[in-house]
CSV table of C-alpha atoms in Angstrom, one decimal:
chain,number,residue,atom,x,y,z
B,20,UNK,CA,-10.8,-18.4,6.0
B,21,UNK,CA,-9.4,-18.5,9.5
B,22,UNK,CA,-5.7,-20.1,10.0
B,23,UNK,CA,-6.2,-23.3,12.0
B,24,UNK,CA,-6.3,-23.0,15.8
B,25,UNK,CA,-3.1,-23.6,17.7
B,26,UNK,CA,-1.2,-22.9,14.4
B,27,UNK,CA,2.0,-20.0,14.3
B,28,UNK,CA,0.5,-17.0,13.1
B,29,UNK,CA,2.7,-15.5,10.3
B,30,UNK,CA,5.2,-12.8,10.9
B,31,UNK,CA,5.1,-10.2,8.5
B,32,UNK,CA,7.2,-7.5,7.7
B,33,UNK,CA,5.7,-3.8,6.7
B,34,UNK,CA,8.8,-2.0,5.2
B,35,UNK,CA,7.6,1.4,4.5
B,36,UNK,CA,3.9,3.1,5.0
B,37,UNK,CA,4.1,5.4,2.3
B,38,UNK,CA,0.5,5.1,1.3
B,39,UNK,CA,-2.8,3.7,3.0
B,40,UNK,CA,-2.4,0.6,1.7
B,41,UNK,CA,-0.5,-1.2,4.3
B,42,UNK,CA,-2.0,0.4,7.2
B,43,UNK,CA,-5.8,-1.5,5.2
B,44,UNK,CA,-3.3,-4.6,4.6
B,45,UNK,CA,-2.5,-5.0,8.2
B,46,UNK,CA,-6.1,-4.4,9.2
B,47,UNK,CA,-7.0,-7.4,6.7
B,48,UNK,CA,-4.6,-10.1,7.9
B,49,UNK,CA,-5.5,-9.0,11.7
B,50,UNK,CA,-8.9,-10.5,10.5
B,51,UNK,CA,-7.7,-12.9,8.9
B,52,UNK,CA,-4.8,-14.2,11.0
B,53,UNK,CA,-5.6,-13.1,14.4
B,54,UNK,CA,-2.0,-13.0,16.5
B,55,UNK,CA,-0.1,-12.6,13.2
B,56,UNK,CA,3.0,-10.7,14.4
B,57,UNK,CA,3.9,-7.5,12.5
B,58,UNK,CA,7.5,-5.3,11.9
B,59,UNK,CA,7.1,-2.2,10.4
B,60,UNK,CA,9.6,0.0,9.9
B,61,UNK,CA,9.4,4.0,8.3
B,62,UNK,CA,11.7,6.7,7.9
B,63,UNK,CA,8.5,8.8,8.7
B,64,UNK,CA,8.1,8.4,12.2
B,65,UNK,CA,4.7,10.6,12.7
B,66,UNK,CA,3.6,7.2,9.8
B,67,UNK,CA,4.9,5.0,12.2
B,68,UNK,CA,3.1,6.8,15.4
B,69,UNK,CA,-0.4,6.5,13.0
B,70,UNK,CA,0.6,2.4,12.3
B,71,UNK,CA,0.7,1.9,15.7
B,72,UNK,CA,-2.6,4.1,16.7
B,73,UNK,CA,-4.1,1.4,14.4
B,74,UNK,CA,-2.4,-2.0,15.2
B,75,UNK,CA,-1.3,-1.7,18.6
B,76,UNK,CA,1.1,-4.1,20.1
B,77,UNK,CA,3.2,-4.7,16.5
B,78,UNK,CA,7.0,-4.1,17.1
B,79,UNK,CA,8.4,-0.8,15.3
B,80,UNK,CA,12.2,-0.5,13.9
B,81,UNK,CA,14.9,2.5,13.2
B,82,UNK,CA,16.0,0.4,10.3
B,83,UNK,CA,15.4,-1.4,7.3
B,84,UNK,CA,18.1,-3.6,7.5
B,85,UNK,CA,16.2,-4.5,11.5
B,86,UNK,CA,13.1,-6.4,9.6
B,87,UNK,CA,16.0,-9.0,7.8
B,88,UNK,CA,16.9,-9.8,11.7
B,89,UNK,CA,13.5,-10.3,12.4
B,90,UNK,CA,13.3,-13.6,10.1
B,91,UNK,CA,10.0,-13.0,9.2
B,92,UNK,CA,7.8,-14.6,6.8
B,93,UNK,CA,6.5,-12.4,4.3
B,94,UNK,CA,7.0,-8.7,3.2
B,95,UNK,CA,4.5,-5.8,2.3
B,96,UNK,CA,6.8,-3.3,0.5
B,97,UNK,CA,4.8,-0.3,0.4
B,98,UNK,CA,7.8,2.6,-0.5
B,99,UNK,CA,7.7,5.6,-3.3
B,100,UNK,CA,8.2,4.0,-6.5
B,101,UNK,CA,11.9,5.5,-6.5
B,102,UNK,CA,12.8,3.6,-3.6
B,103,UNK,CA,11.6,0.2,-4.1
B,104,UNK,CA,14.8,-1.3,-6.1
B,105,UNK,CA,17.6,-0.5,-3.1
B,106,UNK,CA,14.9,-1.4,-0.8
B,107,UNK,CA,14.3,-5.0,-2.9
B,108,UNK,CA,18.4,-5.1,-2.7
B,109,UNK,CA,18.3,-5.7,1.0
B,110,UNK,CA,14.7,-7.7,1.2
B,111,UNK,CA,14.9,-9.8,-1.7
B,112,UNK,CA,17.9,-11.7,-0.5
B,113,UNK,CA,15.7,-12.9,2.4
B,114,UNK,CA,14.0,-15.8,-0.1
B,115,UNK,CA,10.6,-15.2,1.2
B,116,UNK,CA,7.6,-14.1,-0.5
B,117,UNK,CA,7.2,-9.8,-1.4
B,118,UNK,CA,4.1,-8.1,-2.0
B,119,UNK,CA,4.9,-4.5,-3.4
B,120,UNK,CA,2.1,-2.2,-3.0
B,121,UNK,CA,1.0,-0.5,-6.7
B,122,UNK,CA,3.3,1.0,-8.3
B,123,UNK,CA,6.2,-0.7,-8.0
B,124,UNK,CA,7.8,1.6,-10.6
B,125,UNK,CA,6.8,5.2,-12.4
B,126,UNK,CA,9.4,5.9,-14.9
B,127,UNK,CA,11.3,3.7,-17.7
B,128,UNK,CA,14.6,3.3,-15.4
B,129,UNK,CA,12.7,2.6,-12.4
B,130,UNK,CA,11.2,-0.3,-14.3
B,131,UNK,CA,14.0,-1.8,-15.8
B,132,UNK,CA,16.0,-1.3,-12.0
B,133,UNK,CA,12.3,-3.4,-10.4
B,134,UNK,CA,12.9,-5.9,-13.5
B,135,UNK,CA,16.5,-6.8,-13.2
B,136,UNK,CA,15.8,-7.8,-9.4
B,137,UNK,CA,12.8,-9.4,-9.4
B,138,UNK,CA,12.9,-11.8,-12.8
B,139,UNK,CA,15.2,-14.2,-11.3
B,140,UNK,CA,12.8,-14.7,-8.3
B,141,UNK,CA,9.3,-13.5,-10.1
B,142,UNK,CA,7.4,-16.3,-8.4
B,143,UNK,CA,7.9,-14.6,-5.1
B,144,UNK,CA,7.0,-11.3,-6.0
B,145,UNK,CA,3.4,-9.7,-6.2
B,146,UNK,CA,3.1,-6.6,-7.3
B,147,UNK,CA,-0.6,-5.5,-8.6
B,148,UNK,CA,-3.8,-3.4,-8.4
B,149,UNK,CA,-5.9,-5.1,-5.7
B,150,UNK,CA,-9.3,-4.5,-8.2
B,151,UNK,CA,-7.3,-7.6,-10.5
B,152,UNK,CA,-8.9,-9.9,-7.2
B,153,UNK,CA,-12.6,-8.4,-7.1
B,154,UNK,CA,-15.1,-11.1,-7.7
B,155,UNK,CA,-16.6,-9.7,-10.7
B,156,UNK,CA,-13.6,-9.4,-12.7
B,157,UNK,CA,-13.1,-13.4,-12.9
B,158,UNK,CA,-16.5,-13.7,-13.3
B,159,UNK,CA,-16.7,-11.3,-16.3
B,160,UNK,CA,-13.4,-12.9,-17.8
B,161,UNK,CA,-14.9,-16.7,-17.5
B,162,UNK,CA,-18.2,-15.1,-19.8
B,163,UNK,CA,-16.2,-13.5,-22.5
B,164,UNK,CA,-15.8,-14.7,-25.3
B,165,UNK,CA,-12.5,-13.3,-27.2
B,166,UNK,CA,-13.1,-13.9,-30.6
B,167,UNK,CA,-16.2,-11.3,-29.9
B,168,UNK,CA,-14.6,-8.7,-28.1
B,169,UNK,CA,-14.5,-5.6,-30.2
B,170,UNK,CA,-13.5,-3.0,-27.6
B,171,UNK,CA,-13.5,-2.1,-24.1
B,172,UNK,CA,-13.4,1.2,-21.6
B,173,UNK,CA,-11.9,1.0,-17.6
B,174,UNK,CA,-13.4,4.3,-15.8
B,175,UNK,CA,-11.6,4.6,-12.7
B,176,UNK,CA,-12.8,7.4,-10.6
B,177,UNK,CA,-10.6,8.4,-7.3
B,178,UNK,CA,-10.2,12.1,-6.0
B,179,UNK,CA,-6.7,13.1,-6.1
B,180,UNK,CA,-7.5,16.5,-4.4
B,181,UNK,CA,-5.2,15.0,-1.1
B,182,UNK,CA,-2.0,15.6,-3.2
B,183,UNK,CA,-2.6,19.8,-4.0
B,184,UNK,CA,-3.2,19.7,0.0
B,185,UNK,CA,-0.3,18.3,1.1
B,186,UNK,CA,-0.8,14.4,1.7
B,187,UNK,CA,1.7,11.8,-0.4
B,188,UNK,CA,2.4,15.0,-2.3
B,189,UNK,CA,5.1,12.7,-4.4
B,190,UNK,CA,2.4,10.5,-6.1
B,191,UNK,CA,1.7,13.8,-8.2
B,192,UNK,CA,5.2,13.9,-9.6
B,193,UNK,CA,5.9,11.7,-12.5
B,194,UNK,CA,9.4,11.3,-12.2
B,195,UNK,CA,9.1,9.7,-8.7
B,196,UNK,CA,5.2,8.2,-8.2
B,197,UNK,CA,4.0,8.4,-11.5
B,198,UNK,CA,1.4,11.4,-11.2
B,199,UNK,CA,-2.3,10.5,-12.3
B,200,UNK,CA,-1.8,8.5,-15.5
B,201,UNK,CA,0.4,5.8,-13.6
B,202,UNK,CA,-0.6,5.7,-9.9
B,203,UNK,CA,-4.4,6.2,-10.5
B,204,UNK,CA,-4.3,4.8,-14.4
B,205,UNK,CA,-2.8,1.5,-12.9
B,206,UNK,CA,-6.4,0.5,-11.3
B,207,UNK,CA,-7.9,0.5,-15.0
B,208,UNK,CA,-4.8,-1.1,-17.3
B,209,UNK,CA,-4.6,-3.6,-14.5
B,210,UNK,CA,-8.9,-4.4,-14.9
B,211,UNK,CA,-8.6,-4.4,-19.2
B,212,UNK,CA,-5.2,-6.8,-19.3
B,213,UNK,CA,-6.6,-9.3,-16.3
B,214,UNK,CA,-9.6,-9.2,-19.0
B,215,UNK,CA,-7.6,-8.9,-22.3
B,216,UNK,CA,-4.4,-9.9,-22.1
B,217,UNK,CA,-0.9,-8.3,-21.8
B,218,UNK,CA,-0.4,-8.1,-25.8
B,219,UNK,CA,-0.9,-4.7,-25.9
B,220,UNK,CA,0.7,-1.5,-26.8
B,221,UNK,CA,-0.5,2.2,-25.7
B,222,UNK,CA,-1.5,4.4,-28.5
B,223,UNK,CA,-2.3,7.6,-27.1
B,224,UNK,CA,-2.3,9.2,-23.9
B,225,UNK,CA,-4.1,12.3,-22.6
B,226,UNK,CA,-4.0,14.3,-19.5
B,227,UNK,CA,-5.6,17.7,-18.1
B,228,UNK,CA,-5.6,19.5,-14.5
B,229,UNK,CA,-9.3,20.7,-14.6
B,230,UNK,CA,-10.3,21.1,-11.1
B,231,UNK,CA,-7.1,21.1,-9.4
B,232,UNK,CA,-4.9,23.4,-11.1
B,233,UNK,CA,-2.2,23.4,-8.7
B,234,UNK,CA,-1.2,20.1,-9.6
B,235,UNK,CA,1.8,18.9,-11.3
B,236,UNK,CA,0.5,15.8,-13.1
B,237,UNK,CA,-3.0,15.7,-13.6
B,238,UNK,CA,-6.8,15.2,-12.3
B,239,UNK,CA,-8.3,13.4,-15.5
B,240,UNK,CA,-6.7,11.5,-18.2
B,241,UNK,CA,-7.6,9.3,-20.9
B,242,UNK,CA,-4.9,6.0,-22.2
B,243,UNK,CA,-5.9,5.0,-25.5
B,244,UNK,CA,-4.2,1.1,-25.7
B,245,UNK,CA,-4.6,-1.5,-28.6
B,246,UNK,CA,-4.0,-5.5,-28.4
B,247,UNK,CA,-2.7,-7.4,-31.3
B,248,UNK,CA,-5.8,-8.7,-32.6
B,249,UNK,CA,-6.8,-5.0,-33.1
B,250,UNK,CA,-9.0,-4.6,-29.7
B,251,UNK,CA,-9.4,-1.2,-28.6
B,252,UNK,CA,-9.0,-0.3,-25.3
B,253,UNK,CA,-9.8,3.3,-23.4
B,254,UNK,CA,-8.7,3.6,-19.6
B,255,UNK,CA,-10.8,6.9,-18.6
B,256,UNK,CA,-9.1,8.9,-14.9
B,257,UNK,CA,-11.6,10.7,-13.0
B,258,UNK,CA,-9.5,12.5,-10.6
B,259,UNK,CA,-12.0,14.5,-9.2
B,260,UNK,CA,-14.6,12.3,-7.7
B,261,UNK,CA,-17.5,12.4,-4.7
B,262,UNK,CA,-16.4,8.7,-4.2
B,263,UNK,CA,-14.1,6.0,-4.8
B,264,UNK,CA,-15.9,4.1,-7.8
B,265,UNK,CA,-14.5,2.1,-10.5
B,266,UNK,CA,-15.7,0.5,-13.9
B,267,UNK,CA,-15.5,-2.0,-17.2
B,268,UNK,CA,-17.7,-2.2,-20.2
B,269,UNK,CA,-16.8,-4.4,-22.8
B,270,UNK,CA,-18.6,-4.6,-26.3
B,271,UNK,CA,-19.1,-7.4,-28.0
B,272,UNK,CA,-20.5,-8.7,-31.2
B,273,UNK,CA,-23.2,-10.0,-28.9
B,274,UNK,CA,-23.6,-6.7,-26.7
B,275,UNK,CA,-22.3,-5.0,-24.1
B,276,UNK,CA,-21.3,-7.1,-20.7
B,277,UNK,CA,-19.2,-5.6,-17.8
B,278,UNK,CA,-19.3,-4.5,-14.2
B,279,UNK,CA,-19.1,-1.5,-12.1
B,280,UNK,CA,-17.1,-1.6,-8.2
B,281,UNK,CA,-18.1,-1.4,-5.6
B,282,UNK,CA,-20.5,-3.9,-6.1
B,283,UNK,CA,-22.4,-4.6,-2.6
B,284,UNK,CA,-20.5,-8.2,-1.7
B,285,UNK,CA,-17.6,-8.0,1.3
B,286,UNK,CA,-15.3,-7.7,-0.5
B,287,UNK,CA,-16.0,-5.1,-3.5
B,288,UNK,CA,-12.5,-3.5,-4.5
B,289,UNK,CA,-10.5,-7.0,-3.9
B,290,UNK,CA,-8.3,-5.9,-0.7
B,291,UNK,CA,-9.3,-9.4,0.9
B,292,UNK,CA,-8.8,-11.2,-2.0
B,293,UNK,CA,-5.1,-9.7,-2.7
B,294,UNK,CA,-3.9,-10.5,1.1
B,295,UNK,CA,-5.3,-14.2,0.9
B,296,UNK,CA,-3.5,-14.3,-2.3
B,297,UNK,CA,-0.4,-12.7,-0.5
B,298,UNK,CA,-1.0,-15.2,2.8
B,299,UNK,CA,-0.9,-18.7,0.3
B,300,UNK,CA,2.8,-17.3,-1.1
B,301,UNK,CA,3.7,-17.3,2.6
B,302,UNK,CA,2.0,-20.2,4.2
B,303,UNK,CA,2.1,-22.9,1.6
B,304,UNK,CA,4.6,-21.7,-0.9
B,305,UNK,CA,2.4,-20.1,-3.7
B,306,UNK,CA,3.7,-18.5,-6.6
B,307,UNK,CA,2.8,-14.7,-7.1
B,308,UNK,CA,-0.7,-15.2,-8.7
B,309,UNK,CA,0.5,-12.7,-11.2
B,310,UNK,CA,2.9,-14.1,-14.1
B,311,UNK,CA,5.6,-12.1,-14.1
B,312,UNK,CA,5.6,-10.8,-17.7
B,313,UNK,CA,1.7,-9.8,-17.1
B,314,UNK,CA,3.3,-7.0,-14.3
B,315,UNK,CA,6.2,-5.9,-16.4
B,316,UNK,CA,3.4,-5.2,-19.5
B,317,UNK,CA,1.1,-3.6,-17.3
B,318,UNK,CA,3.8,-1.2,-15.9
B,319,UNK,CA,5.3,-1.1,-19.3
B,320,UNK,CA,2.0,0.6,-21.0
B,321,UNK,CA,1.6,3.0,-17.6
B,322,UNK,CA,5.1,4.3,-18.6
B,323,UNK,CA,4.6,4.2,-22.4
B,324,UNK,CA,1.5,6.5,-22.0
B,325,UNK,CA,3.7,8.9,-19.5
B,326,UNK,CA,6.5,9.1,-22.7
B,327,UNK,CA,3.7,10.1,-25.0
B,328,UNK,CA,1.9,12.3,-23.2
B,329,UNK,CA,5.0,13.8,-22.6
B,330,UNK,CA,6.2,14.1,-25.9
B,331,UNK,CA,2.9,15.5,-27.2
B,332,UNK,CA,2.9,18.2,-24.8
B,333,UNK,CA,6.0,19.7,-25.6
C-alpha cells in the first residue's frame, strides 16, 4: 500500500551492501514509498558505485558513524555475519527500528555477541529469512493441524556456484558467513519453525561439495532437526541449481499438504512482505514481527548443525 500523499517519506539507513539483498530492499520501498530518502554507507566503494547505478539520487557516506548523524528512521543492516555486533554497538544506540539481513550470525560466539545486544531492545530488531513472509506459508500454517503432523521436509534450492567464482566469496567460509548449511540452510529452518515451532533441537547434519569442489563449505547438505513432541524435520540444500526454487511438504495423519515457491502471485519469495513488515516498525512503532526467542532458536539449530557436522567430519 502506498504511504499517504503529502506525508514525509521515511529516511532509511543502508549500513553495508554486502549481499543483494539491500540493493532488492531499496528497490522495494522505492515502490512502496516513493521519495523515501536513503544513506548508505560501504567500505566497498565499487558496492557503493553499483547502489547508486540502481537508486540514483540517495546520499552515499565514508562512515558508519555518518548514518547516526543522519537521524534517520530505520536501518537495513546488511554486513558479513562477523561484523554485525560492532556495527549493532554504534546503530543500536540510535532507538530506532533494525532490520539485519539473514544471517545475522554464523558461528556460536557471533550469536551469543548478536544476543547480548539485541535482547534488551528485541522488539526493534528483525532479523529473518524473507520466505517466513510468503503468502503460502501463513496460509499452510492456519490448515495444519499439530496434533497430526508426523513429519516435515524444507528443500531449498539456490546455486552457490557465485562463491568458487569469486562473488561474496566469505559466505562459503563458516567461521565468518556460515558456508552452505547456515546462509543457504537458513531459508528452510526458517519455513519448518514459522510452521512448527522453535522447540526444536538439530540431530544430524550432513554436507558434501559435489559439483563445486573448490569450495570450502559445501553445495548440498541435509539438517536432520526434531521438536519435542517427536516431529521429524529434514531441511534438504541444493546448492547446485538451474533456478532459485524453494519447498515444504508436511505429512500428516490425514496426508500430505504443503507448498512449493515461487508460486505465481507478486509476491512469491516474501521480499514485499518483509519490507512492509520492516516499514510498520518504522512508521507506526511495530514490534519486530519475529519474537525474539523464535530468531535466537532458529540461528541456534543453523549453528548446532555446523558443530556437528563438524565434529563428525573429523
Amino acid at each position: 500500500m502506498a504511504h499517504p500523499a503529502g506525508e514525509r517519506q521515511p529516511r532509511i539507513a543502508i549500513a553495508g551492501l554486502a549481499t543483494s539483498h539491500p540493493f532488492s530492499d531499496a528497490a522495494t520501498i522505492g515502490r512502496l514509498r516513493p521519495g523515501a530518502a536513503f544513506d548508505v554507507w560501504d567500505a566497498d566503494a565499487d558496492r557503493v558505485a553499483e547502489f547508486e547505478r540502481r537508486n540514483p539520487g540517495h546520499h552515499a557516506h565514508d562512515r558508519l558513524t555518518d548514518l547516526v548523524d543522519r537521524k534517520p528512521d530505520g536501518i537495513i543492516l546488511t554486513l558479513r555475519p562477523d561484523q554485525v555486533a560492532a556495527a549493532l554497538d554504534v546503530l543500536l544506540p540510535l532507538g530506532i527500528p533494525v532490520f539485519v539481513n539473514k544471517p545475522a550470525a554464523a558461528t556460536r560466539s557471533q550469536l551469543r555477541d548478536l544476543t547480548a545486544r539485541c535482547e534488551p531492545v528485541a522488539h526493534r530488531v528483525l532479523t529473518s529469512s524473507v520466505l517466513r513472509f510468503a503468502a503460502p506459508v501463513a496460509h499452510l500454517a492456519g490448515r495444519l493441524d499439530r496434533d497430526r503432523v508426523l513429519s516435515a521436509r524444507a528443500v531449498v534450492r539456490h546455486d552457490v556456484g557465485r562463491w568458487a567464482q569469486g562473488s561474496t566469496p566469505w559466505q562459503d567460509d563458516p567461521s565468518v558467513g556460515g558456508g552452505a548449511i547456515v546462509t543457504m540452510g537458513l531459508h528452510g529452518v526458517e519455513l519448518l519453525v514459522a510452521l512448527l515451532g522453535r522447540q526444536a533441537r538439530t540431530v544430524a547434519a550432513t554436507s558434501a561439495r559435489r559439483i563445486y569442489p573448490t569450495l570450502r563449505s559445501a553445495d548440498s547438505a541435509t539438517l536432520l532437526l526434531n521438536w519435542a513432541d517427536g516431529v521429524q524435520g529434514t531441511v534438504d540444500v541444493v546448492g547446485a541449481a538451474e533456478a532459485e526454487s524453494y519447498g515444504v511438504s508436511v505429512e500428516t495423519a490425514d496426508g500430505p499438504i504443503g507448498f512449493d515457491l515461487p508460486d505465481g502471485s507478486a509476491d512469491p519469495f516474501g521480499y514485499a512482505r518483509t519490507v512492509e513488515e520492516f516499514l510498520a516498525m518504522v512508521e507506526v512503532g511495530a514490534p519486530s514481527p519475529v519474537a525474539w526467542p523464535e530468531t535466537v532458536a532458529i540461528l541456534d539449530l543453523l549453528i548446532s548443525a555446523v558443530e556437528l557436522e563438524s565434529r563428525s567430519s573429523r
